[in-house]
Amino acid sequence: YALFAFASTEGVAAAFCAALVLTSLVFAVLHTMESYRLKENPDNTSGVQGTRSRLLRKSIGLFNYGTCAAYFILLVFSRLDDVDSNETYCKWAAGLQVNVYMLSLTFLYRVLLARASLIDSCDRYRCFIKFSWTFLHAVYLPTSFTPYVSMVAGTESSLHYEIDGHMRCADDPELVLFVVFGAIDLFLSVACVGIFVHMLCSSMGELSSGLVRRLVIRNSAFGITSTIVTLFGFVTAATVTESYGYHPIKFGWVLNCFIVTINVLCINFIWEYRFYARAIRWALNLAPLPPLDSPKSNKGEIVALALKDSKQTSTPGRSSAMPSEC
């Protein structure tokens, strides 16, 4: 009840939303600056791996800008009226909470799948990646709009409950929903991170073991952290709903924003610090970082690893492979 009261305090949910909007906006701007820098210094990469590299840049941009826009809408919505005192507003809030959260997760998994596809230059996991990409857009994302369907159809019941002596806006989702979507999120996260780490480890013989080790550690650490935090959110929401019979909307907003903020940090910190340093120095018109005679010199470690073989081989009709023997 103390947590519910804290989340219902004036301005708390809005503060969490504002922090998330600012965080995602900062990373969105940094990635945009780096994209403009690359346009001034094109790498002339073509073929399958060049396309996948561009898809990864577009996916991380969509993740950052999309999350920023979605939670800015939630921020504005939270300031228009008090959901605890307006039943109609409460029903819209319940749908919006689910919608923006699943939208941000869709953008997140687009990044993970695009990253796995880029490093899987031999297409060993092509079927899984293609199926997951289709499922994400054809099934997972549309499901987030089901609360609006129930509301328009008039099948949504009253969402106000007496909590700690106050009428609060809350919903009562079925436990099976938390189990199903929690399992889907866990599977996609573990699979994408697992594919990426496996492909990196398989390159040990061709690339600097120190570089690969740093990549494996950083990607594993941030990937696992993001997975655990997302799973924690589903477990917490399910536990609250089962224990009390309802899930307060404002509490959900705070939990929602906290989890997505951690996800934004984890996904963006997968890119090495030099990536952001290059973008900032370019924007400030400072001298560029000295080039390194290593795969992470210009495009970033992840992209360069996947494209490395395309610079060393010129076999026609073949996508860049890493390692060189697929």
mmCIF file of C-alpha atoms in Angstrom:
data_model
loop_
_atom_site.group_PDB
_atom_site.id
_atom_site.type_symbol
_atom_site.label_atom_id
_atom_site.label_comp_id
_atom_site.label_asym_id
_atom_site.label_seq_id
_atom_site.Cartn_x
_atom_site.Cartn_y
_atom_site.Cartn_z
ATOM 1 C CA TYR A 1 0.000 0.000 0.000
ATOM 2 C CA ALA A 2 2.931 2.320 0.676
ATOM 3 C CA LEU A 3 4.170 1.785 -2.890
ATOM 4 C CA PHE A 4 0.680 2.375 -4.259
ATOM 5 C CA ALA A 5 0.427 5.607 -2.281
ATOM 6 C CA PHE A 6 3.881 6.713 -3.463
ATOM 7 C CA ALA A 7 2.994 6.054 -7.098
ATOM 8 C CA SER A 8 -0.272 7.964 -6.670
ATOM 9 C CA THR A 9 1.484 11.012 -5.230
ATOM 10 C CA GLU A 10 1.068 14.083 -7.415
ATOM 11 C CA GLY A 11 3.798 14.275 -10.027
ATOM 12 C CA VAL A 12 5.592 10.968 -9.282
ATOM 13 C CA ALA A 13 4.405 9.112 -12.388
ATOM 14 C CA ALA A 14 5.058 12.212 -14.508
ATOM 15 C CA ALA A 15 8.598 12.485 -13.117
ATOM 16 C CA PHE A 16 9.385 8.879 -14.045
ATOM 17 C CA CYS A 17 7.957 9.438 -17.537
ATOM 18 C CA ALA A 18 9.966 12.644 -17.965
ATOM 19 C CA ALA A 19 13.196 10.883 -16.951
ATOM 20 C CA LEU A 20 12.557 8.160 -19.529
ATOM 21 C CA VAL A 21 11.707 10.661 -22.278
ATOM 22 C CA LEU A 22 14.900 12.640 -21.595
ATOM 23 C CA THR A 23 17.090 9.508 -21.483
ATOM 24 C CA SER A 24 15.790 8.092 -24.771
ATOM 25 C CA LEU A 25 15.987 11.527 -26.433
ATOM 26 C CA VAL A 26 19.658 11.960 -25.489
ATOM 27 C CA PHE A 27 20.604 8.604 -27.023
ATOM 28 C CA ALA A 28 18.405 9.271 -30.059
ATOM 29 C CA VAL A 29 20.270 12.521 -30.738
ATOM 30 C CA LEU A 30 23.667 10.856 -30.291
ATOM 31 C CA HIS A 31 22.810 8.083 -32.752
ATOM 32 C CA THR A 32 21.457 10.661 -35.207
ATOM 33 C CA MET A 33 24.679 12.682 -35.014
ATOM 34 C CA GLU A 34 26.708 9.546 -35.693
ATOM 35 C CA SER A 35 24.499 8.751 -38.697
ATOM 36 C CA TYR A 36 25.134 12.213 -40.140
ATOM 37 C CA ARG A 37 28.861 11.785 -39.493
ATOM 38 C CA LEU A 38 28.829 8.529 -41.461
ATOM 39 C CA LYS A 39 27.031 10.244 -44.354
ATOM 40 C CA GLU A 40 29.952 12.672 -44.581
ATOM 41 C CA ASN A 41 32.379 9.738 -44.480
ATOM 42 C CA PRO A 42 30.572 6.932 -46.340
ATOM 43 C CA ASP A 43 32.087 3.478 -46.050
ATOM 44 C CA ASN A 44 30.652 2.382 -49.438
ATOM 45 C CA THR A 45 29.602 -0.914 -47.929
ATOM 46 C CA SER A 46 27.277 -2.822 -50.199
ATOM 47 C CA GLY A 47 25.676 -6.237 -50.312
ATOM 48 C CA VAL A 48 23.766 -8.119 -47.654
ATOM 49 C CA GLN A 49 25.893 -7.021 -44.712
ATOM 50 C CA GLY A 50 25.718 -3.372 -45.740
ATOM 51 C CA THR A 51 21.919 -3.617 -45.797
ATOM 52 C CA ARG A 52 21.879 -5.291 -42.393
ATOM 53 C CA SER A 53 24.182 -2.631 -40.978
ATOM 54 C CA ARG A 54 21.802 0.095 -42.134
ATOM 55 C CA LEU A 55 18.832 -1.838 -40.719
ATOM 56 C CA LEU A 56 20.545 -1.920 -37.321
ATOM 57 C CA ARG A 57 21.085 1.851 -37.401
ATOM 58 C CA LYS A 58 17.449 2.406 -38.351
ATOM 59 C CA SER A 59 16.251 -0.005 -35.636
ATOM 60 C CA ILE A 60 18.181 1.694 -32.820
ATOM 61 C CA GLY A 61 16.928 5.056 -34.075
ATOM 62 C CA LEU A 62 13.338 3.804 -34.076
ATOM 63 C CA PHE A 63 13.813 2.348 -30.601
ATOM 64 C CA ASN A 64 15.072 5.615 -29.128
ATOM 65 C CA TYR A 65 12.779 8.020 -30.974
ATOM 66 C CA GLY A 66 9.791 5.670 -30.724
ATOM 67 C CA THR A 67 10.206 5.187 -26.990
ATOM 68 C CA CYS A 68 10.680 8.925 -26.508
ATOM 69 C CA ALA A 69 7.503 9.728 -28.477
ATOM 70 C CA ALA A 70 5.384 7.008 -26.845
ATOM 71 C CA TYR A 71 6.254 8.015 -23.300
ATOM 72 C CA PHE A 72 5.982 11.701 -24.101
ATOM 73 C CA ILE A 73 2.349 10.956 -25.003
ATOM 74 C CA LEU A 74 1.981 9.108 -21.694
ATOM 75 C CA LEU A 75 3.592 12.061 -19.893
ATOM 76 C CA VAL A 76 1.157 14.534 -21.454
ATOM 77 C CA PHE A 77 -1.746 12.185 -20.755
ATOM 78 C CA SER A 78 -0.758 11.901 -17.083
ATOM 79 C CA ARG A 79 -0.884 15.690 -16.706
ATOM 80 C CA LEU A 80 -4.235 16.302 -18.431
ATOM 81 C CA ASP A 81 -6.441 14.936 -15.654
ATOM 82 C CA ASP A 82 -6.344 12.665 -12.618
ATOM 83 C CA VAL A 83 -7.077 9.079 -13.661
ATOM 84 C CA ASP A 84 -8.173 8.260 -10.099
ATOM 85 C CA SER A 85 -11.121 10.654 -10.303
ATOM 86 C CA ASN A 86 -12.238 10.217 -13.921
ATOM 87 C CA GLU A 87 -13.562 6.785 -14.922
ATOM 88 C CA THR A 88 -13.487 7.400 -18.680
ATOM 89 C CA TYR A 89 -9.963 8.744 -18.399
ATOM 90 C CA CYS A 90 -9.053 5.713 -16.304
ATOM 91 C CA LYS A 91 -10.128 3.295 -19.052
ATOM 92 C CA TRP A 92 -8.040 5.137 -21.636
ATOM 93 C CA ALA A 93 -5.103 5.109 -19.215
ATOM 94 C CA ALA A 94 -5.329 1.335 -18.803
ATOM 95 C CA GLY A 95 -5.101 0.828 -22.559
ATOM 96 C CA LEU A 96 -2.356 3.386 -23.051
ATOM 97 C CA GLN A 97 -0.224 1.790 -20.335
ATOM 98 C CA VAL A 98 -0.241 -1.569 -22.113
ATOM 99 C CA ASN A 99 0.163 -0.006 -25.540
ATOM 100 C CA VAL A 100 3.275 2.104 -24.899
ATOM 101 C CA TYR A 101 5.001 -0.665 -22.927
ATOM 102 C CA MET A 102 4.553 -3.309 -25.626
ATOM 103 C CA LEU A 103 5.437 -0.769 -28.290
ATOM 104 C CA SER A 104 8.766 -0.063 -26.586
ATOM 105 C CA LEU A 105 9.446 -3.814 -26.269
ATOM 106 C CA THR A 106 8.682 -4.261 -29.975
ATOM 107 C CA PHE A 107 11.249 -1.589 -30.831
ATOM 108 C CA LEU A 108 13.719 -3.232 -28.431
ATOM 109 C CA TYR A 109 13.379 -6.674 -30.033
ATOM 110 C CA ARG A 110 13.773 -5.115 -33.477
ATOM 111 C CA VAL A 111 17.214 -3.932 -32.344
ATOM 112 C CA LEU A 112 18.144 -7.326 -30.900
ATOM 113 C CA LEU A 113 17.010 -9.183 -34.035
ATOM 114 C CA ALA A 114 18.737 -6.723 -36.378
ATOM 115 C CA ARG A 115 21.922 -7.035 -34.336
ATOM 116 C CA ALA A 116 21.752 -10.842 -34.379
ATOM 117 C CA SER A 117 21.102 -10.810 -38.143
ATOM 118 C CA LEU A 118 24.101 -8.552 -38.750
ATOM 119 C CA ILE A 119 26.565 -10.704 -36.864
ATOM 120 C CA ASP A 120 25.055 -13.936 -38.294
ATOM 121 C CA SER A 121 26.603 -13.334 -41.702
ATOM 122 C CA CYS A 122 26.513 -17.051 -42.543
ATOM 123 C CA ASP A 123 22.727 -17.096 -41.997
ATOM 124 C CA ARG A 124 22.883 -20.010 -39.580
ATOM 125 C CA TYR A 125 19.902 -18.627 -37.652
ATOM 126 C CA ARG A 126 18.128 -17.038 -40.622
ATOM 127 C CA CYS A 127 14.879 -19.000 -40.160
ATOM 128 C CA PHE A 128 14.578 -18.118 -36.476
ATOM 129 C CA ILE A 129 15.330 -14.438 -37.066
ATOM 130 C CA LYS A 130 12.881 -14.206 -39.968
ATOM 131 C CA PHE A 131 10.117 -15.979 -38.010
ATOM 132 C CA SER A 132 10.690 -13.814 -34.927
ATOM 133 C CA TRP A 133 10.658 -10.631 -37.025
ATOM 134 C CA THR A 134 7.321 -11.626 -38.611
ATOM 135 C CA PHE A 135 5.801 -12.702 -35.279
ATOM 136 C CA LEU A 136 6.896 -9.455 -33.662
ATOM 137 C CA HIS A 137 5.065 -7.272 -36.180
ATOM 138 C CA ALA A 138 2.113 -9.518 -37.089
ATOM 139 C CA VAL A 139 1.152 -10.833 -33.633
ATOM 140 C CA TYR A 140 3.026 -9.240 -30.736
ATOM 141 C CA LEU A 141 2.522 -5.576 -31.628
ATOM 142 C CA PRO A 142 -1.188 -5.791 -32.645
ATOM 143 C CA THR A 143 -1.952 -7.515 -29.335
ATOM 144 C CA SER A 144 -1.075 -4.293 -27.502
ATOM 145 C CA PHE A 145 -4.193 -2.651 -28.956
ATOM 146 C CA THR A 146 -6.654 -5.192 -27.493
ATOM 147 C CA PRO A 147 -7.517 -3.006 -24.446
ATOM 148 C CA TYR A 148 -8.900 -0.366 -26.826
ATOM 149 C CA VAL A 149 -11.035 -3.006 -28.573
ATOM 150 C CA SER A 150 -12.588 -4.010 -25.230
ATOM 151 C CA MET A 151 -13.203 -0.379 -24.352
ATOM 152 C CA VAL A 152 -14.863 0.479 -27.672
ATOM 153 C CA ALA A 153 -16.954 -2.690 -27.538
ATOM 154 C CA GLY A 154 -18.150 -1.735 -24.066
ATOM 155 C CA THR A 155 -16.996 -4.993 -22.480
ATOM 156 C CA GLU A 156 -14.539 -3.310 -20.097
ATOM 157 C CA SER A 157 -15.828 -3.195 -16.546
ATOM 158 C CA SER A 158 -15.399 -0.379 -14.066
ATOM 159 C CA LEU A 159 -11.733 0.107 -13.238
ATOM 160 C CA HIS A 160 -12.007 1.954 -9.920
ATOM 161 C CA TYR A 161 -11.179 0.183 -6.659
ATOM 162 C CA GLU A 162 -11.012 1.328 -3.068
ATOM 163 C CA ILE A 163 -7.359 1.114 -2.105
ATOM 164 C CA ASP A 164 -6.151 2.234 1.307
ATOM 165 C CA GLY A 165 -9.278 4.322 1.822
ATOM 166 C CA HIS A 166 -9.055 6.014 -1.589
ATOM 167 C CA MET A 167 -10.681 5.288 -4.928
ATOM 168 C CA ARG A 168 -7.864 4.408 -7.318
ATOM 169 C CA CYS A 169 -7.775 3.694 -11.031
ATOM 170 C CA ALA A 170 -6.752 0.047 -11.462
ATOM 171 C CA ASP A 171 -7.245 -2.890 -13.796
ATOM 172 C CA ASP A 172 -7.409 -6.625 -13.170
ATOM 173 C CA PRO A 173 -5.685 -8.470 -16.049
ATOM 174 C CA GLU A 174 -5.676 -12.255 -16.144
ATOM 175 C CA LEU A 175 -2.598 -14.020 -14.789
ATOM 176 C CA VAL A 176 -2.260 -16.023 -17.993
ATOM 177 C CA LEU A 177 -1.468 -12.805 -19.898
ATOM 178 C CA PHE A 178 1.548 -12.120 -17.693
ATOM 179 C CA VAL A 179 2.722 -15.731 -18.059
ATOM 180 C CA VAL A 180 2.368 -15.821 -21.854
ATOM 181 C CA PHE A 181 3.966 -12.459 -22.611
ATOM 182 C CA GLY A 182 6.623 -12.949 -19.937
ATOM 183 C CA ALA A 183 7.590 -16.262 -21.543
ATOM 184 C CA ILE A 184 7.673 -14.702 -25.031
ATOM 185 C CA ASP A 185 9.870 -11.839 -23.849
ATOM 186 C CA LEU A 186 12.213 -14.180 -22.000
ATOM 187 C CA PHE A 187 12.556 -16.461 -25.028
ATOM 188 C CA LEU A 188 13.213 -13.641 -27.520
ATOM 189 C CA SER A 189 15.733 -11.904 -25.262
ATOM 190 C CA VAL A 190 17.713 -15.020 -24.385
ATOM 191 C CA ALA A 191 17.659 -16.296 -27.975
ATOM 192 C CA CYS A 192 18.854 -12.995 -29.511
ATOM 193 C CA VAL A 193 21.610 -12.486 -26.946
ATOM 194 C CA GLY A 194 22.591 -16.160 -27.226
ATOM 195 C CA ILE A 195 22.880 -15.971 -31.033
ATOM 196 C CA PHE A 196 24.992 -12.841 -30.819
ATOM 197 C CA VAL A 197 27.369 -14.229 -28.193
ATOM 198 C CA HIS A 198 27.657 -17.578 -29.995
ATOM 199 C CA MET A 199 28.604 -15.898 -33.278
ATOM 200 C CA LEU A 200 31.145 -13.714 -31.484
ATOM 201 C CA CYS A 201 32.736 -16.699 -29.755
ATOM 202 C CA SER A 202 32.974 -18.542 -33.063
ATOM 203 C CA SER A 203 35.133 -15.695 -34.403
ATOM 204 C CA MET A 204 37.826 -16.137 -31.736
ATOM 205 C CA GLY A 205 40.201 -17.757 -34.216
ATOM 206 C CA GLU A 206 40.012 -14.937 -36.773
ATOM 207 C CA LEU A 207 39.829 -11.830 -34.635
ATOM 208 C CA SER A 208 41.598 -10.408 -31.644
ATOM 209 C CA SER A 209 40.563 -12.513 -28.661
ATOM 210 C CA GLY A 210 40.714 -9.398 -26.483
ATOM 211 C CA LEU A 211 38.249 -7.562 -28.732
ATOM 212 C CA VAL A 212 35.874 -10.512 -28.830
ATOM 213 C CA ARG A 213 36.139 -10.981 -25.074
ATOM 214 C CA ARG A 214 35.198 -7.340 -24.446
ATOM 215 C CA LEU A 215 32.266 -7.615 -26.817
ATOM 216 C CA VAL A 216 31.032 -10.843 -25.260
ATOM 217 C CA ILE A 217 31.265 -9.483 -21.728
ATOM 218 C CA ARG A 218 29.598 -6.158 -22.531
ATOM 219 C CA ASN A 219 26.816 -7.610 -24.675
ATOM 220 C CA SER A 220 26.147 -10.465 -22.262
ATOM 221 C CA ALA A 221 26.085 -8.184 -19.219
ATOM 222 C CA PHE A 222 23.734 -5.583 -20.691
ATOM 223 C CA GLY A 223 21.605 -8.180 -22.489
ATOM 224 C CA ILE A 224 21.125 -10.275 -19.345
ATOM 225 C CA THR A 225 20.419 -7.159 -17.245
ATOM 226 C CA SER A 226 17.731 -6.020 -19.686
ATOM 227 C CA THR A 227 16.180 -9.500 -19.718
ATOM 228 C CA ILE A 228 16.121 -9.783 -15.921
ATOM 229 C CA VAL A 229 14.631 -6.309 -15.461
ATOM 230 C CA THR A 230 11.901 -6.959 -18.045
ATOM 231 C CA LEU A 231 11.073 -10.309 -16.434
ATOM 232 C CA PHE A 232 11.054 -8.595 -13.034
ATOM 233 C CA GLY A 233 8.405 -6.214 -14.332
ATOM 234 C CA PHE A 234 6.104 -9.019 -15.451
ATOM 235 C CA VAL A 235 6.578 -10.936 -12.194
ATOM 236 C CA THR A 236 5.950 -7.838 -10.063
ATOM 237 C CA ALA A 237 2.797 -6.886 -11.981
ATOM 238 C CA ALA A 238 1.496 -10.468 -11.836
ATOM 239 C CA THR A 239 2.241 -10.735 -8.102
ATOM 240 C CA VAL A 240 0.458 -7.460 -7.312
ATOM 241 C CA THR A 241 -2.574 -8.483 -9.374
ATOM 242 C CA GLU A 242 -2.815 -11.940 -7.787
ATOM 243 C CA SER A 243 -2.226 -10.679 -4.241
ATOM 244 C CA TYR A 244 -4.628 -7.726 -4.269
ATOM 245 C CA GLY A 245 -6.991 -8.565 -7.122
ATOM 246 C CA TYR A 246 -6.095 -5.407 -9.037
ATOM 247 C CA HIS A 247 -3.162 -3.541 -10.541
ATOM 248 C CA PRO A 248 -3.157 0.236 -9.849
ATOM 249 C CA ILE A 249 -2.602 2.230 -13.046
ATOM 250 C CA LYS A 250 -0.277 4.832 -11.528
ATOM 251 C CA PHE A 251 1.795 2.107 -9.895
ATOM 252 C CA GLY A 252 1.958 0.439 -13.328
ATOM 253 C CA TRP A 253 3.111 3.691 -14.911
ATOM 254 C CA VAL A 254 5.973 4.070 -12.441
ATOM 255 C CA LEU A 255 7.028 0.411 -12.769
ATOM 256 C CA ASN A 256 6.662 0.640 -16.537
ATOM 257 C CA CYS A 257 8.849 3.750 -16.871
ATOM 258 C CA PHE A 258 11.501 2.367 -14.511
ATOM 259 C CA ILE A 259 11.848 -0.877 -16.492
ATOM 260 C CA VAL A 260 11.917 0.800 -19.912
ATOM 261 C CA THR A 261 14.505 3.345 -18.704
ATOM 262 C CA ILE A 262 16.798 0.465 -17.692
ATOM 263 C CA ASN A 263 16.179 -1.175 -21.078
ATOM 264 C CA VAL A 264 17.050 2.052 -22.908
ATOM 265 C CA LEU A 265 20.329 2.324 -20.985
ATOM 266 C CA CYS A 266 21.229 -1.347 -21.500
ATOM 267 C CA ILE A 267 20.510 -1.406 -25.235
ATOM 268 C CA ASN A 268 22.375 1.836 -25.945
ATOM 269 C CA PHE A 269 25.368 0.955 -23.780
ATOM 270 C CA ILE A 270 25.955 -2.077 -25.999
ATOM 271 C CA TRP A 271 27.604 0.407 -28.364
ATOM 272 C CA GLU A 272 31.137 1.170 -27.193
ATOM 273 C CA TYR A 273 31.954 4.550 -25.660
ATOM 274 C CA ARG A 274 34.001 5.562 -28.742
ATOM 275 C CA PHE A 275 30.793 5.493 -30.766
ATOM 276 C CA TYR A 276 29.283 8.284 -28.679
ATOM 277 C CA ALA A 277 32.611 10.101 -28.328
ATOM 278 C CA ARG A 278 32.949 10.264 -32.138
ATOM 279 C CA ALA A 279 29.423 11.660 -32.490
ATOM 280 C CA ILE A 280 29.967 14.344 -29.849
ATOM 281 C CA ARG A 281 33.347 15.402 -31.214
ATOM 282 C CA TRP A 282 31.911 15.600 -34.742
ATOM 283 C CA ALA A 283 28.969 17.737 -33.541
ATOM 284 C CA LEU A 284 31.339 20.096 -31.704
ATOM 285 C CA ASN A 285 33.645 20.242 -34.732
ATOM 286 C CA LEU A 286 36.545 18.901 -32.704
ATOM 287 C CA ALA A 287 39.405 16.855 -34.051
ATOM 288 C CA PRO A 288 38.275 13.274 -34.708
ATOM 289 C CA LEU A 289 39.498 10.439 -32.565
ATOM 290 C CA PRO A 290 42.722 8.939 -33.905
ATOM 291 C CA PRO A 291 41.931 5.933 -36.093
ATOM 292 C CA LEU A 292 42.722 2.552 -34.688
ATOM 293 C CA ASP A 293 44.126 -0.197 -36.846
ATOM 294 C CA SER A 294 41.472 -2.559 -35.570
ATOM 295 C CA PRO A 295 37.897 -3.585 -36.426
ATOM 296 C CA LYS A 296 36.422 -0.874 -34.188
ATOM 297 C CA SER A 297 38.118 2.050 -35.906
ATOM 298 C CA ASN A 298 35.271 3.754 -37.780
ATOM 299 C CA LYS A 299 31.915 2.024 -37.668
ATOM 300 C CA GLY A 300 31.874 0.541 -34.197
ATOM 301 C CA GLU A 301 32.871 -2.892 -32.997
ATOM 302 C CA ILE A 302 29.662 -4.758 -33.828
ATOM 303 C CA VAL A 303 29.280 -3.468 -37.381
ATOM 304 C CA ALA A 304 32.983 -3.734 -38.156
ATOM 305 C CA LEU A 305 33.185 -7.329 -36.979
ATOM 306 C CA ALA A 306 30.396 -8.341 -39.320
ATOM 307 C CA LEU A 307 31.840 -6.391 -42.257
ATOM 308 C CA LYS A 308 35.483 -7.325 -41.718
ATOM 309 C CA ASP A 309 35.526 -10.240 -44.091
ATOM 310 C CA SER A 310 33.962 -8.201 -46.914
ATOM 311 C CA LYS A 311 37.133 -6.100 -46.983
ATOM 312 C CA GLN A 312 39.382 -9.145 -47.099
ATOM 313 C CA THR A 313 37.541 -11.233 -49.702
ATOM 314 C CA SER A 314 36.088 -10.371 -53.075
ATOM 315 C CA THR A 315 34.230 -13.578 -53.926
ATOM 316 C CA PRO A 316 31.350 -12.529 -56.207
ATOM 317 C CA GLY A 317 27.777 -13.352 -55.188
ATOM 318 C CA ARG A 318 28.672 -14.090 -51.600
ATOM 319 C CA SER A 319 27.597 -12.161 -48.521
ATOM 320 C CA SER A 320 30.243 -11.026 -46.069
ATOM 321 C CA ALA A 321 30.906 -13.939 -43.753
ATOM 322 C CA MET A 322 32.461 -13.980 -40.340
ATOM 323 C CA PRO A 323 34.274 -16.278 -39.971
ATOM 324 C CA SER A 324 35.336 -16.495 -43.641
ATOM 325 C CA GLU A 325 34.277 -20.147 -43.956
ATOM 326 C CA CYS A 326 30.509 -20.476 -43.473
#
